[in-house]
Amino acid sequence: MEEVYMKVPQGMVVTSSDLVCKLNKCLYGLKQASRQWYDKLSDALHSKGFQHSKNDYSLFFKHSTTGSVYLGFYVDDIVLIGNYIEGILHLKQFLDAQCKIKDLGSLHYFLGLEVMYVSDGILVNQRKFALELVEEFGCTDSKPTSSPLALGLNLSSDVGSLLSDPSLYRRLIGKLNFLTHTRPDMAYTVQHLSQFMQTPRQPHLDAALHTVCYIKGLSGLGLHFSSHFSFSMVAFCDLDWASCRDSRRSVSGFLVTLGSCPISWKSKKQTTVSLSSAGAECRSVRRLSAIQIAKNPVFHERTKHIELDCHFVREKLQDGLISLHYIPSSAQLADIFTKSLPSQAHLQQLSKLGVGSSSPTSNLRGCWATIFYT
């Protein structure tokens, strides 16, 4: 434990100006406070047999023959979840003895995420944040749009008049980016608009406000996690070809689902210019070529720039860890992460993405959760 000192606060009378105060407890605002709190909490959890996730050190878990308990936290906001209720109760009592906590009961709201209980699982959305966003940027009376980005719109960094106050655009894009935590349908749009943060122009702001109008119409949309458990993991990936007008770089997108629940997704412009994709021009041919390359080592002579990745995928394919399948455009769920789709196609994709909107109910099947604050 570090020793931390601070200057004598105003109003405190001391006999010498050279004296300082030694802190017996950490204070908010100190650089060391968050680290000291993490060390205290992690030491306490480790003493009870919990382990931290290697992918996220703010997630702890404990498995036993009687069930599993998970603990996730951000600063002093903590969520407990698991299928071993007695273990959760014992953990709450233990944490309350270590540092006083306030139990808020079943999980409803956490870090801007709203948890709604539906008949077949839970729905996680950011409805309150979305409605505040619509009001903040003056779109309350605007007509909702049917897609987050106008069809065929391809913005450029040097077209249009510069904004007199670029902070407005930057603040809006930052809020839209936060909204993508539960809105995979907006991933491509936010990725595209984020490219103009340095010198935003009027067309960029108009496109961003178009997105806000889309949010107005679907403010309650969120991630649906079904209570019908399935541990089948499926990944979809797609890419466009040289769609950026400024750099001619391509956009890649992927979606990973566990059962019917989306758990990971991304839309990102590639860091290098792609001259071709497996030597083909047709998208469907490109996909088939990629599968052939993964299965047949003879093809790698034509694609040495991705040879390392090909060998990695091929080894996992031969080990039986993964399987590769051709996906037609009509069933390609990653299509929405690489381009703006027509309204009807966009709505059809939403119905397949594992997102939904519903009213809360009183019961949650197959899961027990609680949230409390220290």
CSV table of N, CA and C in Angstrom, one decimal, residues 126 129-130 133 147-149 172-173 175-194 208 211-212 214-216 218 221 265 267 336-337 346 350 353 355:
chain,number,residue,atom,x,y,z
A,126,GLN,N,-30.6,1.3,-24.8
A,126,GLN,CA,-30.2,2.6,-24.3
A,126,GLN,C,-31.3,3.7,-24.6
A,129,PHE,N,-31.0,7.2,-23.1
A,129,PHE,CA,-29.9,8.0,-23.7
A,129,PHE,C,-30.3,8.4,-25.1
A,130,ALA,N,-30.9,7.5,-25.8
A,130,ALA,CA,-31.3,7.8,-27.2
A,130,ALA,C,-32.3,9.0,-27.3
A,133,LEU,N,-30.6,12.2,-26.6
A,133,LEU,CA,-29.8,12.6,-27.7
A,133,LEU,C,-30.7,13.3,-28.8
A,147,SER,N,-33.6,4.6,-42.3
A,147,SER,CA,-32.3,4.0,-42.3
A,147,SER,C,-31.3,5.0,-41.7
A,148,PRO,N,-30.2,4.5,-41.0
A,148,PRO,CA,-29.3,5.5,-40.4
A,148,PRO,C,-28.5,6.3,-41.3
A,149,LEU,N,-28.4,6.0,-42.5
A,149,LEU,CA,-27.6,6.7,-43.5
A,149,LEU,C,-28.3,6.7,-44.8
A,172,LEU,N,-21.6,15.0,-31.1
A,172,LEU,CA,-22.6,14.2,-31.6
A,172,LEU,C,-22.1,12.8,-32.0
A,173,ILE,N,-21.0,12.7,-32.6
A,173,ILE,CA,-20.4,11.5,-33.0
A,173,ILE,C,-20.0,10.7,-31.8
A,175,LYS,N,-21.4,10.6,-28.9
A,175,LYS,CA,-22.6,10.1,-28.3
A,175,LYS,C,-23.2,8.9,-29.2
A,176,LEU,N,-23.1,9.1,-30.5
A,176,LEU,CA,-23.5,8.0,-31.4
A,176,LEU,C,-22.7,6.8,-31.2
A,177,ASN,N,-21.4,7.0,-31.0
A,177,ASN,CA,-20.5,5.9,-30.8
A,177,ASN,C,-20.8,5.1,-29.5
A,178,PHE,N,-21.2,5.9,-28.5
A,178,PHE,CA,-21.6,5.2,-27.2
A,178,PHE,C,-22.9,4.4,-27.5
A,179,LEU,N,-23.7,4.9,-28.3
A,179,LEU,CA,-25.0,4.2,-28.6
A,179,LEU,C,-24.8,2.8,-29.3
A,180,THR,N,-23.7,2.7,-30.0
A,180,THR,CA,-23.4,1.4,-30.7
A,180,THR,C,-23.2,0.3,-29.8
A,181,HIS,N,-23.1,0.5,-28.5
A,181,HIS,CA,-22.9,-0.6,-27.5
A,181,HIS,C,-24.1,-1.6,-27.6
A,182,THR,N,-25.2,-1.1,-27.9
A,182,THR,CA,-26.4,-1.9,-28.0
A,182,THR,C,-27.1,-1.8,-29.4
A,183,ARG,N,-26.5,-1.1,-30.3
A,183,ARG,CA,-27.1,-0.9,-31.6
A,183,ARG,C,-26.2,-1.3,-32.7
A,184,PRO,N,-26.1,-2.6,-33.0
A,184,PRO,CA,-25.2,-3.0,-34.1
A,184,PRO,C,-25.7,-2.4,-35.5
A,185,ASP,N,-26.9,-2.1,-35.6
A,185,ASP,CA,-27.5,-1.5,-36.8
A,185,ASP,C,-26.9,-0.2,-37.2
A,186,MET,N,-26.2,0.5,-36.3
A,186,MET,CA,-25.6,1.8,-36.5
A,186,MET,C,-24.1,1.7,-36.6
A,187,ALA,N,-23.5,0.5,-36.6
A,187,ALA,CA,-22.0,0.4,-36.6
A,187,ALA,C,-21.4,1.0,-37.8
A,188,TYR,N,-21.9,0.7,-39.0
A,188,TYR,CA,-21.3,1.2,-40.2
A,188,TYR,C,-21.4,2.7,-40.3
A,189,THR,N,-22.6,3.2,-40.0
A,189,THR,CA,-22.9,4.7,-40.1
A,189,THR,C,-21.9,5.4,-39.2
A,190,VAL,N,-21.8,5.0,-37.9
A,190,VAL,CA,-20.9,5.7,-37.0
A,190,VAL,C,-19.4,5.6,-37.4
A,191,GLN,N,-19.0,4.4,-38.0
A,191,GLN,CA,-17.7,4.3,-38.5
A,191,GLN,C,-17.4,5.3,-39.6
A,192,HIS,N,-18.4,5.4,-40.5
A,192,HIS,CA,-18.3,6.3,-41.7
A,192,HIS,C,-18.2,7.8,-41.2
A,193,LEU,N,-19.1,8.2,-40.3
A,193,LEU,CA,-19.1,9.6,-39.9
A,193,LEU,C,-17.9,9.9,-39.0
A,194,SER,N,-17.3,8.9,-38.3
A,194,SER,CA,-16.2,9.2,-37.5
A,194,SER,C,-14.9,9.6,-38.2
A,208,ALA,N,-25.2,13.2,-40.0
A,208,ALA,CA,-25.3,12.8,-38.6
A,208,ALA,C,-26.7,13.1,-38.1
A,211,THR,N,-29.1,10.5,-39.0
A,211,THR,CA,-28.9,9.4,-38.1
A,211,THR,C,-29.7,9.6,-36.8
A,212,VAL,N,-29.7,10.8,-36.3
A,212,VAL,CA,-30.5,11.1,-35.1
A,212,VAL,C,-32.0,10.9,-35.3
A,214,TYR,N,-33.2,8.8,-37.4
A,214,TYR,CA,-33.4,7.3,-37.5
A,214,TYR,C,-33.5,6.8,-36.0
A,215,ILE,N,-32.7,7.3,-35.1
A,215,ILE,CA,-32.7,6.9,-33.7
A,215,ILE,C,-34.1,7.2,-33.1
A,216,LYS,N,-34.7,8.4,-33.5
A,216,LYS,CA,-35.9,8.8,-32.9
A,216,LYS,C,-37.0,7.7,-33.2
A,218,LEU,N,-36.6,4.5,-33.7
A,218,LEU,CA,-36.3,3.2,-33.1
A,218,LEU,C,-35.5,3.4,-31.8
A,221,LEU,N,-34.8,0.3,-29.5
A,221,LEU,CA,-34.2,-0.9,-30.1
A,221,LEU,C,-32.9,-1.3,-29.3
A,265,TRP,N,-19.4,-7.3,-32.7
A,265,TRP,CA,-19.5,-6.9,-34.1
A,265,TRP,C,-18.6,-5.7,-34.3
A,267,SER,N,-17.4,-2.6,-37.6
A,267,SER,CA,-17.3,-2.1,-38.9
A,267,SER,C,-16.1,-1.2,-38.9
A,336,ILE,N,-24.7,-5.4,-43.4
A,336,ILE,CA,-25.1,-4.2,-42.8
A,336,ILE,C,-24.0,-3.4,-42.2
A,337,PHE,N,-22.8,-4.1,-42.0
A,337,PHE,CA,-21.6,-3.5,-41.4
A,337,PHE,C,-20.7,-2.9,-42.5
A,346,HIS,N,-32.7,-3.0,-45.0
A,346,HIS,CA,-32.2,-2.6,-43.7
A,346,HIS,C,-33.1,-3.2,-42.6
A,350,LEU,N,-32.5,-6.1,-39.6
A,350,LEU,CA,-32.7,-5.9,-38.2
A,350,LEU,C,-33.4,-7.1,-37.6
A,353,LEU,N,-30.7,-9.8,-36.9
A,353,LEU,CA,-29.5,-9.4,-36.1
A,353,LEU,C,-29.6,-9.8,-34.7
A,355,VAL,N,-31.7,-8.2,-32.6
A,355,VAL,CA,-32.1,-6.9,-31.9
A,355,VAL,C,-33.6,-6.9,-31.8
